[in-house]
Amino acid sequence: MASGSDAPKQYGITKPLSLLGPVEADLQRTEELEKFLLESGLYESPDESARREEVLGKLDQIVKDWVKQLTSQRGYTDQMVEEANAVLFTFGSYRLGVHGPGADIDTLCVGPSYVNREEDFFIVLHGILAQTEDVTELQPVPDAHVPVMKFKFHGISIDLLYASVSLLVVPADLDISQGSVLYDVDEATVRSLNGCRVADQIIRLVPNFENFRTALRCLKYWAKRRGVYSNVTGFLGGVNWALLVARVCQLYPNAVPSMLVSRFFRVFTQWQWPNPVMLCSIEEEELGFPVWDPRKNPRDRCHHMPIITPAYPCMNSSYNVSTSTLRVMLEQFQFGNRICQEIEMNKTSWPALFEPFQFFEAYKNYLQVDIIAEDDEDLRLWKGWVESRLRQLTLKIERDTYGMLQCHPYPHEYADPSRQCAHCAFFMGLSRKEGVKIQEGQQFDIRGTVDEFRHEINMYMFWKPGMELAVSHVRRKQVPAYVFPEGYKRPRPSRHVNHQSDKNDTEDGTATRSPDSQLKRKHDSVGTDDIRYAKRSSTSPVHPKNSPQSGSTGDETRCNNQIKRAPSDASGGSPASPQASERSPDTILSAPRCTTTGAVCSGDAISKHSSVPLVENCTTPTVAVCTTLKRVAEKVVSELVGSERLGSNNSAELLESMEKEDVLAENVRFGGNGVAQGGLPEELEVMLLVHPSPVYALSNMI
């Protein structure tokens, strides 16, 4: 009988799920996976590794000199000045050895008790770095949850944190994994120290560090390709993925990387969230810092995907995850699990797992968030602020629609190369919650939600003239071309007249053109398949410091802080002019504007077969709701548009031509409560706020 000492070591809080090691096929798949990762450029060159070491050495000397300078200025003895010291630690992907070319380095500077963060770090050290020749793009973020100084040193991105510990002299061999380092420090310092302490614990708690590193490098790359790598957007960041992979390593301690990747998807497609993922038990020490405990802390009960850090004080590292982003990640886990099963059955190979997610084919409706500024430097600051708040827009939409309207924020930014101003854009996919019955005429009014979001964005304390924001609702076919890679061709599903064939086209045509077919069918089933959505107007915030006079018109756009008059029509006439009302029936009208109030009306693309005059002095937004049902077409023709206005006396002829276009528009007005007055039934109706004061919209959205 084996003695207790011969029992296998238990690395996690539970026993392993399997102790089986690899067979020959697993070793072969691991070799193929490592070859794929190498060919994908995920490993940096020896020259870049040497440059990183050189940069860290220079930065280490800078912080040491900085502490000695402060020690001398504060009147300490010559011996104290001589012994004064600061220690530089790394954490994150660099510490775990899974960083790639161009990745930033997460660093922590630990200094003595008399060197503080507020003045000494963010003012004195900031000034020293600003005068350093090789330092560029220096950006202090003192109000962040974890205060940080961001910059590039010799072209390498650095995130530098600071922690002042309760020591007059910081020893060169300081062990920050010891709990004593947390004595008599504030919570911001605890959070700053936690990154290094967590990295040390992960290394200690995984059975095989090399296998862990390869699996983590693979899954981080997969997450970026599938659009679910971003803590700030509400998905998972580097430490979250590291903790999940480490837990799988604990459950399969003898598995090689190919097995770990496959088991990762197998485990987390079946994980019962919000049960927490933990590498070790949560310990409460006498220092009194709050730890994650849903039994005591009501806020912890609201977390959707708890991934607990293994170092005291144990925290939920994934508190940013929302119900919508959790749903997206679970769908991607299912995709990964399916592909890994096919790999194990030799039906496909590793590249299939890393096929990029076709975000702009997965939804029918999107929110587009455009960010502009005077120059690239202002855009970098402004974009950082807006991006850090985009998660709040997702949460607010979930809150205000009671979870019925789900958002998929995409953590990639895009830039329009045709713009002369500094610009970038983010997108969110919109879909109705699956499995919920739709009531006739149901709408999602998020105008107030967007207004609340804009108000919070305008609170940016470093706002400058030229920093503007626009939020608009776009359909899939209206997504701007610059988001697609060069040479990409949008799928063009054939059009069908009847309801059933159109449905089949959506499910069997467009939806089956990529490995994401199952996901596409799910998202495309937002509404009945004969509904098409029209673009809503964009809104742009007006900062209180830069607000135009109330008498200004709404036909102006801001770019590089220059107000430009948007052309009202080809002939140069105003919306109220006779030229505007005598447009060709083929003219497509979009975003008509109120000429007296200056507000942007929620105008939509009008059917080619109708000629609807622009609205003058309007007080409520006008939207277009589209359908292909014959009975609705007859209603539109007979009651709203009229055959004379459409230039045809033959209703049958008219209906036939409209069916060929597969789009019909009906002008409806919305009351102040957002309820359609005589509107057509529509499953997903997204309305953006129309402001009573003048607002500016980006010119390409008009």
XYZ file of C-alpha atoms in Angstrom:
702
model
C 0.000 0.000 0.000
C 1.397 3.380 -0.981
C 2.228 5.752 1.791
C 0.628 9.140 2.122
C 3.840 10.783 0.932
C 3.475 9.016 -2.442
C 0.121 10.671 -3.125
C 0.210 13.129 -6.049
C 0.574 16.772 -5.095
C -2.661 18.747 -5.162
C -2.122 22.187 -6.667
C -5.638 23.629 -6.463
C -8.507 23.667 -4.027
C -9.866 20.431 -5.537
C -8.348 17.191 -6.746
C -7.321 16.959 -10.426
C -9.942 15.873 -12.938
C -7.389 13.648 -14.652
C -3.797 12.585 -14.072
C -3.398 11.161 -17.559
C -0.412 12.269 -19.556
C -0.079 12.684 -23.311
C -0.150 9.971 -25.926
C 1.776 10.171 -29.180
C -1.039 12.032 -30.941
C -1.088 14.699 -28.185
C 2.653 15.249 -28.530
C 2.278 15.578 -32.300
C -0.536 18.119 -31.932
C 1.548 20.069 -29.398
C 4.435 20.221 -31.841
C 2.093 21.471 -34.569
C 0.608 24.066 -32.202
C 4.018 25.415 -31.186
C 5.039 25.614 -34.840
C 1.857 27.535 -35.648
C 2.456 30.014 -32.794
C 6.017 30.598 -33.959
C 4.942 31.153 -37.572
C 2.240 33.555 -36.365
C 4.939 35.876 -35.010
C 4.053 35.549 -31.322
C 7.668 35.374 -30.149
C 9.910 38.421 -30.070
C 13.380 38.422 -31.579
C 16.548 38.182 -29.468
C 17.352 41.796 -30.381
C 14.033 43.042 -29.008
C 14.495 40.977 -25.842
C 17.907 42.573 -25.329
C 16.431 46.043 -25.910
C 13.775 45.397 -23.258
C 16.446 44.408 -20.766
C 18.392 47.554 -21.598
C 15.317 49.773 -21.141
C 14.478 48.180 -17.788
C 18.060 48.722 -16.646
C 17.911 52.420 -17.544
C 14.528 52.850 -15.878
C 15.784 51.119 -12.756
C 18.668 53.597 -12.529
C 16.318 56.560 -13.052
C 14.061 55.583 -10.125
C 17.031 54.890 -7.862
C 18.500 58.339 -8.592
C 15.048 59.882 -8.085
C 14.733 58.418 -4.570
C 18.278 59.491 -3.641
C 17.526 63.021 -4.863
C 14.371 63.242 -2.710
C 16.177 61.772 0.286
C 18.872 64.433 0.013
C 16.364 67.278 -0.471
C 14.523 66.280 2.698
C 17.554 66.622 4.912
C 18.359 63.010 5.659
C 21.911 62.071 6.628
C 24.580 61.258 4.066
C 24.382 57.618 5.111
C 20.611 57.586 4.478
C 21.167 59.162 1.080
C 23.741 56.504 0.297
C 21.381 53.677 1.363
C 18.272 55.184 -0.225
C 16.873 52.780 -2.761
C 13.939 51.912 -5.026
C 13.330 48.453 -6.486
C 11.789 47.795 -9.888
C 9.600 44.707 -10.379
C 7.837 43.413 -13.477
C 4.519 41.616 -13.669
C 1.869 40.720 -16.212
C 2.731 39.051 -19.513
C 6.406 40.034 -19.319
C 6.831 38.482 -15.883
C 5.039 35.295 -17.015
C 7.084 35.109 -20.195
C 4.145 35.213 -22.617
C 4.667 38.678 -24.115
C 5.023 39.118 -27.842
C 6.637 41.656 -30.156
C 5.586 45.205 -29.337
C 3.907 44.265 -26.045
C 4.135 46.680 -23.137
C 5.982 45.958 -19.908
C 4.029 46.189 -16.650
C 6.423 47.525 -14.020
C 6.163 48.386 -10.332
C 8.480 50.743 -8.492
C 8.650 50.126 -4.733
C 9.995 53.055 -2.737
C 10.445 54.071 0.924
C 7.708 55.418 3.166
C 8.692 59.093 2.793
C 8.362 59.074 -1.009
C 4.674 59.458 -1.863
C 2.650 58.842 -4.985
C 0.704 62.090 -5.338
C 3.575 64.583 -5.511
C 6.840 62.679 -5.669
C 5.768 60.113 -8.264
C 3.228 61.968 -10.416
C 4.994 65.339 -10.301
C 8.719 64.975 -9.546
C 9.360 61.661 -11.338
C 7.007 62.720 -14.117
C 9.165 65.810 -14.647
C 12.333 63.724 -14.743
C 10.860 61.352 -17.309
C 9.538 64.256 -19.393
C 13.100 65.569 -19.696
C 14.525 62.163 -20.611
C 15.366 62.091 -24.315
C 14.194 58.546 -25.041
C 10.840 58.947 -23.211
C 7.787 59.766 -25.378
C 3.989 59.734 -25.059
C 4.174 60.329 -21.310
C 0.681 60.079 -19.812
C 0.007 60.127 -16.051
C -3.270 58.531 -14.925
C -3.418 59.359 -11.183
C -7.179 58.790 -10.828
C -7.217 55.252 -12.228
C -8.315 52.340 -10.038
C -4.622 51.437 -10.058
C -2.731 54.754 -10.516
C -0.291 54.439 -13.397
C 2.162 56.394 -15.519
C 2.185 55.330 -19.165
C 4.992 56.148 -21.575
C 7.318 54.781 -24.224
C 10.980 54.364 -23.420
C 13.174 53.891 -26.467
C 10.024 52.817 -28.353
C 8.950 50.214 -25.771
C 5.628 50.805 -23.987
C 5.863 50.955 -20.203
C 3.087 50.966 -17.581
C 4.738 52.130 -14.362
C 3.034 51.793 -10.959
C 4.319 53.017 -7.627
C 4.042 51.575 -4.109
C 5.382 53.242 -0.993
C 6.018 50.606 1.706
C 6.498 51.119 5.442
C 10.296 51.016 5.289
C 12.856 53.809 5.488
C 15.265 51.775 3.388
C 14.010 49.374 0.728
C 16.337 46.341 0.539
C 17.483 45.234 -2.899
C 16.189 41.703 -2.227
C 12.743 42.783 -1.023
C 10.248 39.889 -1.185
C 6.876 41.447 -1.936
C 5.117 38.073 -1.797
C 5.283 38.300 1.998
C 2.175 39.667 3.680
C 4.250 42.030 5.832
C 4.814 44.292 2.829
C 1.141 45.318 3.105
C 1.495 46.653 6.643
C 0.315 50.260 7.072
C -0.329 51.022 3.382
C -3.430 52.372 1.631
C -5.678 50.400 -0.709
C -4.228 52.010 -3.858
C -0.816 50.704 -2.792
C -2.282 47.261 -2.144
C -3.728 47.202 -5.661
C -0.397 48.349 -7.088
C 1.467 45.578 -5.253
C -1.127 42.970 -6.137
C -0.039 42.573 -9.772
C 3.413 41.328 -8.812
C 2.115 39.252 -5.909
C -0.454 37.543 -8.174
C 2.161 36.752 -10.847
C 4.415 35.165 -8.210
C 1.538 33.062 -6.899
C 0.546 31.859 -10.369
C 4.081 30.678 -11.032
C 4.084 28.849 -7.705
C 0.650 27.236 -8.132
C 0.896 25.690 -11.620
C 2.266 22.129 -11.992
C 4.373 22.718 -15.105
C 5.307 26.314 -15.841
C 6.509 25.736 -19.424
C 3.297 23.956 -20.436
C 1.321 26.738 -18.747
C 3.201 29.407 -20.703
C 2.617 27.781 -24.086
C -1.084 27.208 -23.399
C -1.509 30.782 -22.127
C 0.286 32.274 -25.135
C -2.016 30.261 -27.400
C -5.237 31.241 -25.624
C -4.339 34.925 -25.393
C -3.795 34.927 -29.153
C -7.085 33.086 -29.643
C -8.943 35.607 -27.455
C -7.582 38.535 -29.452
C -8.521 36.896 -32.752
C -12.029 36.196 -31.492
C -12.538 39.693 -30.048
C -12.795 38.779 -26.355
C -9.468 40.113 -25.058
C -10.046 43.443 -23.294
C -10.586 44.052 -19.617
C -11.566 47.683 -20.131
C -14.349 46.726 -22.586
C -15.873 44.133 -20.253
C -14.137 40.990 -21.464
C -11.006 39.443 -19.957
C -7.509 40.904 -19.770
C -4.124 39.273 -19.393
C -4.345 38.370 -15.699
C -7.841 36.905 -16.161
C -6.734 34.585 -18.945
C -3.658 33.605 -16.940
C -5.797 32.614 -13.944
C -8.212 30.571 -16.086
C -5.377 28.717 -17.826
C -3.627 28.131 -14.493
C -6.796 26.545 -13.105
C -6.991 24.171 -16.068
C -3.335 23.277 -15.492
C -4.241 22.376 -11.898
C -7.102 20.182 -13.073
C -4.909 18.382 -15.653
C -1.419 18.505 -14.093
C 0.196 16.081 -16.559
C -1.318 17.493 -19.736
C 0.780 19.009 -22.528
C -0.200 22.336 -24.216
C -2.427 20.854 -26.937
C -4.349 18.946 -24.263
C -4.571 22.029 -22.027
C -6.045 24.146 -24.816
C -8.672 21.512 -25.585
C -9.481 20.986 -21.886
C -9.728 24.739 -21.388
C -12.722 24.964 -23.711
C -14.181 21.737 -22.378
C -14.077 23.034 -18.788
C -15.341 26.553 -19.360
C -18.181 25.651 -21.695
C -19.561 23.644 -18.765
C -18.578 25.966 -15.914
C -21.548 27.066 -13.848
C -21.043 30.805 -13.516
C -21.091 32.714 -11.197
C -19.267 29.969 -9.296
C -15.793 31.469 -8.818
C -12.551 30.258 -10.372
C -9.911 30.076 -7.616
C -6.347 28.757 -7.615
C -6.233 28.551 -3.827
C -8.511 29.125 -0.865
C -9.360 32.684 0.137
C -7.530 33.666 3.301
C -8.432 36.525 5.590
C -5.488 37.999 7.443
C -5.447 40.416 10.336
C -4.511 43.430 8.203
C -8.204 44.040 7.599
C -8.295 44.592 3.832
C -11.585 43.548 2.215
C -11.503 40.254 0.321
C -13.967 38.833 -2.177
C -16.802 37.282 -0.166
C -20.364 37.335 -1.530
C -21.644 36.170 1.859
C -20.557 39.439 3.470
C -20.329 41.897 0.596
C -23.569 42.468 -1.335
C -21.659 43.983 -4.247
C -19.734 40.741 -4.744
C -23.019 38.917 -5.333
C -23.533 40.935 -8.519
C -20.376 39.672 -10.213
C -21.152 37.549 -13.266
C -17.831 35.804 -13.868
C -15.722 35.802 -10.675
C -12.041 34.982 -11.283
C -10.319 35.390 -7.926
C -6.713 36.489 -7.524
C -4.603 34.061 -5.452
C -2.709 36.663 -3.363
C -4.033 38.405 -0.271
C -6.248 40.372 -0.363
C -8.077 38.093 -2.807
C -10.150 40.110 -5.271
C -12.342 39.446 -8.267
C -10.127 40.306 -11.232
C -13.056 40.215 -13.694
C -15.544 42.614 -12.104
C -15.878 44.409 -15.472
C -17.712 41.465 -17.064
C -21.402 42.116 -17.791
C -24.202 39.765 -18.755
C -23.730 40.704 -22.417
C -19.968 40.195 -22.511
C -20.299 36.936 -20.561
C -22.789 35.716 -23.172
C -20.349 36.578 -25.963
C -17.472 34.776 -24.242
C -19.546 31.654 -23.639
C -20.453 31.581 -27.323
C -16.773 31.845 -28.213
C -15.881 29.083 -25.743
C -18.411 26.869 -27.508
C -16.819 27.719 -30.847
C -13.376 26.847 -29.469
C -14.630 23.601 -27.982
C -16.157 22.522 -31.286
C -12.992 23.280 -33.268
C -10.770 21.493 -30.735
C -12.965 18.402 -30.985
C -12.546 18.491 -34.753
C -8.766 18.878 -34.347
C -8.645 15.837 -32.090
C -10.625 13.851 -34.677
C -8.205 15.036 -37.411
C -11.030 16.846 -39.210
C -9.259 20.225 -39.151
C -6.020 21.850 -38.020
C -4.940 24.590 -35.597
C -5.387 27.577 -37.947
C -9.168 26.967 -37.899
C -9.225 27.714 -34.173
C -7.723 31.144 -34.777
C -10.002 32.281 -37.575
C -10.913 35.902 -36.767
C -14.463 36.486 -35.598
C -16.550 38.124 -38.347
C -18.042 40.761 -36.078
C -19.511 42.891 -38.850
C -21.415 39.929 -40.264
C -22.721 38.655 -36.933
C -25.353 41.332 -36.211
C -27.951 43.302 -38.097
C -27.616 46.421 -35.947
C -24.645 48.283 -34.499
C -23.846 51.320 -32.434
C -20.985 53.324 -33.874
C -19.019 55.541 -31.484
C -16.842 58.085 -33.304
C -14.143 59.955 -31.403
C -12.390 62.984 -32.896
C -9.837 65.485 -31.665
C -7.591 68.306 -32.872
C -4.453 66.181 -33.237
C -3.056 62.735 -32.523
C -1.922 63.612 -29.003
C -5.347 64.946 -28.010
C -6.980 61.921 -29.619
C -4.798 59.560 -27.589
C -5.923 61.196 -24.333
C -9.561 61.627 -25.383
C -9.811 58.084 -26.755
C -8.372 56.644 -23.554
C -11.038 58.408 -21.532
C -13.932 57.408 -23.804
C -12.734 53.809 -24.145
C -12.524 53.449 -20.373
C -16.207 54.464 -20.181
C -17.590 52.379 -23.064
C -18.275 49.531 -20.655
C -20.649 51.862 -18.815
C -22.666 52.358 -21.990
C -23.084 48.586 -22.249
C -24.201 48.368 -18.628
C -26.608 51.277 -18.979
C -28.242 49.774 -22.073
C -28.677 46.471 -20.233
C -30.127 48.313 -17.255
C -32.524 50.553 -19.174
C -33.863 47.738 -21.381
C -34.088 45.270 -18.480
C -31.599 43.015 -20.228
C -33.780 42.670 -23.327
C -31.334 44.502 -25.592
C -27.888 42.945 -25.483
C -24.651 44.640 -26.497
C -21.482 43.145 -27.898
C -18.757 45.796 -27.587
C -15.957 45.022 -29.997
C -12.527 45.751 -28.479
C -10.924 46.980 -31.689
C -10.591 50.567 -32.810
C -10.847 51.729 -36.408
C -9.774 54.915 -38.140
C -11.182 56.541 -41.256
C -8.139 57.358 -43.455
C -10.190 59.816 -45.505
C -10.635 62.156 -42.546
C -8.340 65.109 -42.147
C -8.964 65.242 -38.409
C -7.641 62.804 -35.794
C -10.324 60.126 -35.588
C -11.110 56.631 -34.350
C -14.285 54.607 -33.974
C -15.578 51.758 -31.837
C -18.567 49.532 -32.580
C -21.120 47.570 -30.572
C -23.310 44.808 -31.960
C -26.955 44.960 -30.853
C -29.291 42.003 -30.501
C -32.477 41.128 -28.683
C -32.185 38.668 -25.823
C -32.665 35.201 -27.230
C -35.814 33.283 -26.378
C -37.941 36.304 -25.458
C -41.315 36.702 -27.134
C -41.766 39.911 -29.073
C -44.778 42.120 -28.589
C -46.203 43.965 -31.547
C -44.625 47.389 -31.879
C -41.987 46.722 -29.229
C -39.177 49.282 -29.210
C -35.964 49.901 -27.330
C -35.697 53.583 -26.568
C -32.103 54.259 -25.552
C -32.067 57.994 -26.192
C -31.918 58.801 -22.497
C -29.268 56.130 -22.005
C -27.025 57.681 -24.639
C -27.625 61.143 -23.173
C -26.558 59.932 -19.731
C -23.442 58.374 -21.238
C -22.579 61.597 -23.084
C -23.004 63.598 -19.903
C -20.500 61.388 -18.114
C -18.052 61.611 -21.018
C -18.267 65.404 -20.873
C -16.995 65.340 -17.292
C -13.461 64.712 -18.578
C -11.326 67.140 -16.584
C -8.701 67.477 -19.338
C -11.191 68.259 -22.100
C -9.944 70.533 -24.880
C -11.730 72.240 -27.785
C -11.958 69.844 -30.696
C -12.571 66.760 -28.542
C -15.921 65.511 -29.829
C -17.999 62.340 -29.730
C -20.751 60.988 -31.963
C -22.952 57.941 -31.365
C -25.060 56.538 -34.198
C -27.112 53.465 -35.000
C -26.100 51.754 -38.243
C -27.350 48.683 -40.017
C -25.008 45.944 -41.145
C -24.928 47.126 -44.748
C -24.229 50.696 -43.605
C -21.082 49.822 -41.657
C -18.286 52.011 -43.106
C -15.881 50.365 -45.511
C -12.769 51.337 -43.555
C -13.456 48.688 -40.892
C -12.865 45.900 -43.401
C -9.406 44.700 -44.439
C -8.163 45.603 -47.889
C -9.628 43.364 -50.546
C -12.528 42.223 -48.348
C -15.825 41.766 -50.150
C -19.039 41.933 -48.209
C -21.340 38.934 -48.659
C -24.303 39.723 -50.864
C -27.133 37.311 -50.117
C -29.661 37.047 -52.919
C -32.950 38.776 -52.332
C -36.243 36.914 -52.106
C -39.781 38.110 -52.298
C -41.555 35.817 -49.908
C -41.003 35.667 -46.172
C -39.898 32.046 -45.986
C -37.302 32.217 -48.734
C -35.838 35.382 -47.215
C -35.551 33.567 -43.919
C -33.833 30.634 -45.547
C -31.444 32.977 -47.291
C -30.424 34.532 -44.007
C -29.868 31.208 -42.336
C -28.503 29.135 -45.171
C -26.786 31.733 -47.345
C -24.993 34.406 -45.387
C -24.841 32.502 -42.142
C -22.958 29.496 -43.446
C -20.005 31.232 -45.037
C -17.613 31.008 -42.092
C -16.933 28.926 -38.970
C -19.149 31.423 -37.151
C -22.296 30.239 -38.909
C -23.989 29.080 -35.752
C -23.315 32.374 -34.009
C -24.488 34.357 -37.024
C -27.780 32.518 -37.203
C -28.321 33.242 -33.528
C -27.653 36.969 -33.844
C -29.431 37.364 -37.164
C -32.628 36.046 -35.598
C -33.127 39.319 -33.765
C -36.290 40.114 -35.634
C -38.648 38.487 -38.076
C -36.622 38.010 -41.223
C -38.671 40.377 -43.337
C -37.656 43.389 -41.261
C -34.884 45.723 -42.327
C -33.508 48.423 -40.066
C -32.732 51.950 -41.108
C -29.945 54.176 -39.855
C -30.651 56.498 -36.953
C -29.151 59.934 -36.630
C -25.843 60.462 -34.914
C -25.450 62.662 -31.897
C -22.367 64.482 -30.759
C -21.741 65.900 -27.307
C -21.361 69.607 -26.837
C -19.036 70.351 -23.991
C -20.247 73.162 -21.710
C -17.010 75.047 -22.383
C -17.584 74.961 -26.136
C -21.366 75.062 -26.512
C -22.655 77.141 -29.444
C -25.412 79.685 -29.096
C -28.930 78.377 -29.019
C -29.730 80.115 -32.263
C -27.206 78.113 -34.243
C -28.443 75.674 -36.807
C -27.927 71.966 -36.625
C -26.435 71.751 -40.128
C -22.900 72.212 -38.893
C -20.259 69.593 -38.225
C -17.128 69.831 -36.101
C -13.759 68.432 -37.202
C -10.444 69.726 -35.924
C -12.478 72.298 -34.025
C -13.600 73.866 -37.314
C -17.344 74.269 -37.862
C -18.296 73.141 -41.351
C -21.642 73.691 -43.067
C -23.098 70.367 -44.196
C -24.602 70.605 -47.697
C -28.352 70.366 -47.507
C -28.737 69.152 -51.075
C -27.023 69.025 -54.413
C -28.366 72.389 -55.508
C -27.271 74.174 -52.386
C -30.788 74.871 -51.155
C -31.778 74.726 -47.508
C -34.038 71.986 -46.225
C -36.971 74.356 -46.433
C -36.228 75.608 -49.913
C -38.313 74.686 -52.974
C -35.304 72.982 -54.489
C -35.255 70.523 -51.642
C -38.906 69.593 -52.036
C -38.535 69.075 -55.795
C -35.845 66.388 -55.566
C -35.822 63.414 -57.883
C -37.730 60.353 -56.646
C -34.422 58.477 -56.722
C -32.881 60.772 -54.128
C -32.181 59.110 -50.804
C -32.699 61.400 -47.837
C -30.850 60.873 -44.591
C -30.669 62.706 -41.265
C -32.909 65.698 -42.058
C -32.228 68.523 -39.609
C -34.476 71.037 -37.861
C -33.716 74.481 -39.211
C -34.855 76.489 -36.226
C -34.177 74.388 -33.170
C -30.821 73.107 -34.414
C -31.564 69.582 -33.227
C -30.689 66.542 -35.266
C -33.785 64.667 -36.347
C -33.633 60.890 -36.491
C -34.047 60.733 -40.251
C -33.667 57.564 -42.262
C -33.054 56.424 -45.750
C -36.270 56.798 -47.740
C -37.450 54.305 -50.338
C -36.333 55.038 -53.882
C -39.994 54.999 -54.895
C -41.000 57.820 -52.584
C -40.263 61.510 -52.532
C -40.717 62.813 -49.029
C -39.934 66.496 -48.415
C -37.493 67.480 -45.735
C -38.959 68.448 -42.384
C -38.951 72.079 -41.371
C -39.239 73.321 -37.790
C -39.731 69.813 -36.525
C -40.051 69.211 -32.825
C -40.045 65.414 -32.791
C -37.702 62.985 -34.527
C -38.758 61.244 -37.713
C -37.675 57.696 -38.339
C -38.256 55.164 -41.072
C -39.499 51.676 -40.303
C -39.125 49.146 -43.102
C -40.977 45.962 -44.019
C -41.726 43.782 -47.029
C -45.173 42.498 -46.064
C -47.754 43.138 -48.759
C -50.462 44.195 -46.344
C -48.216 46.836 -44.846
C -47.151 47.981 -48.286
C -50.808 48.429 -49.206
C -51.355 50.435 -46.023
C -48.390 52.661 -46.797
C -49.512 53.210 -50.367
C -53.162 53.878 -49.585
C -52.922 55.821 -46.336
C -49.514 57.491 -46.028
C -47.694 57.895 -49.310
C -50.398 57.849 -51.935
C -50.076 56.691 -55.522
C -50.072 60.260 -56.928
C -47.025 61.248 -54.837
C -45.200 58.185 -56.044
C -45.926 58.985 -59.671
C -47.965 55.853 -60.384
C -51.674 55.169 -60.788
C -51.331 51.410 -60.721
C -51.169 50.008 -57.175
C -50.331 46.482 -58.343
C -47.457 47.822 -60.439
C -46.249 49.849 -57.487
C -46.334 46.941 -55.045
C -44.463 44.732 -57.484
C -41.704 47.300 -57.929
C -41.423 47.761 -54.169
C -41.093 44.041 -53.603
C -38.230 43.960 -56.043
C -36.419 46.568 -53.993
C -37.227 44.569 -50.835
C -37.527 47.765 -48.825
C -40.424 50.017 -47.943
C -40.344 53.061 -45.723
C -43.116 54.580 -43.672
C -42.711 57.922 -41.957
C -43.839 57.742 -38.354
C -43.587 60.250 -35.548
C -42.627 59.454 -31.999
C -44.124 61.155 -29.010
C -42.099 62.438 -26.105
C -42.444 59.091 -24.341
C -40.727 57.286 -27.199
C -43.865 55.310 -28.142
C -44.582 55.088 -31.853
C -47.687 56.964 -32.938
C -49.096 54.713 -35.630
C -45.750 53.030 -36.264
C -45.302 49.641 -37.877
C -44.456 46.606 -35.746
C -40.703 46.271 -35.321
C -38.793 43.916 -33.086
C -35.690 46.014 -32.569
C -36.193 49.754 -32.634
C -33.177 51.739 -31.483
C -33.612 55.478 -31.061
C -30.865 57.873 -30.127
C -31.480 61.040 -28.175
C -32.510 64.164 -30.029
C -31.252 67.153 -28.083
C -33.207 70.382 -27.667
C -29.951 72.370 -27.905
C -27.726 72.557 -30.991
C -25.536 69.532 -31.476
C -22.828 68.688 -33.977
C -22.665 65.444 -35.917
C -19.796 64.020 -37.920
C -20.169 64.930 -41.568
C -20.058 61.370 -42.907
C -23.081 60.470 -40.780
C -25.357 63.083 -42.319
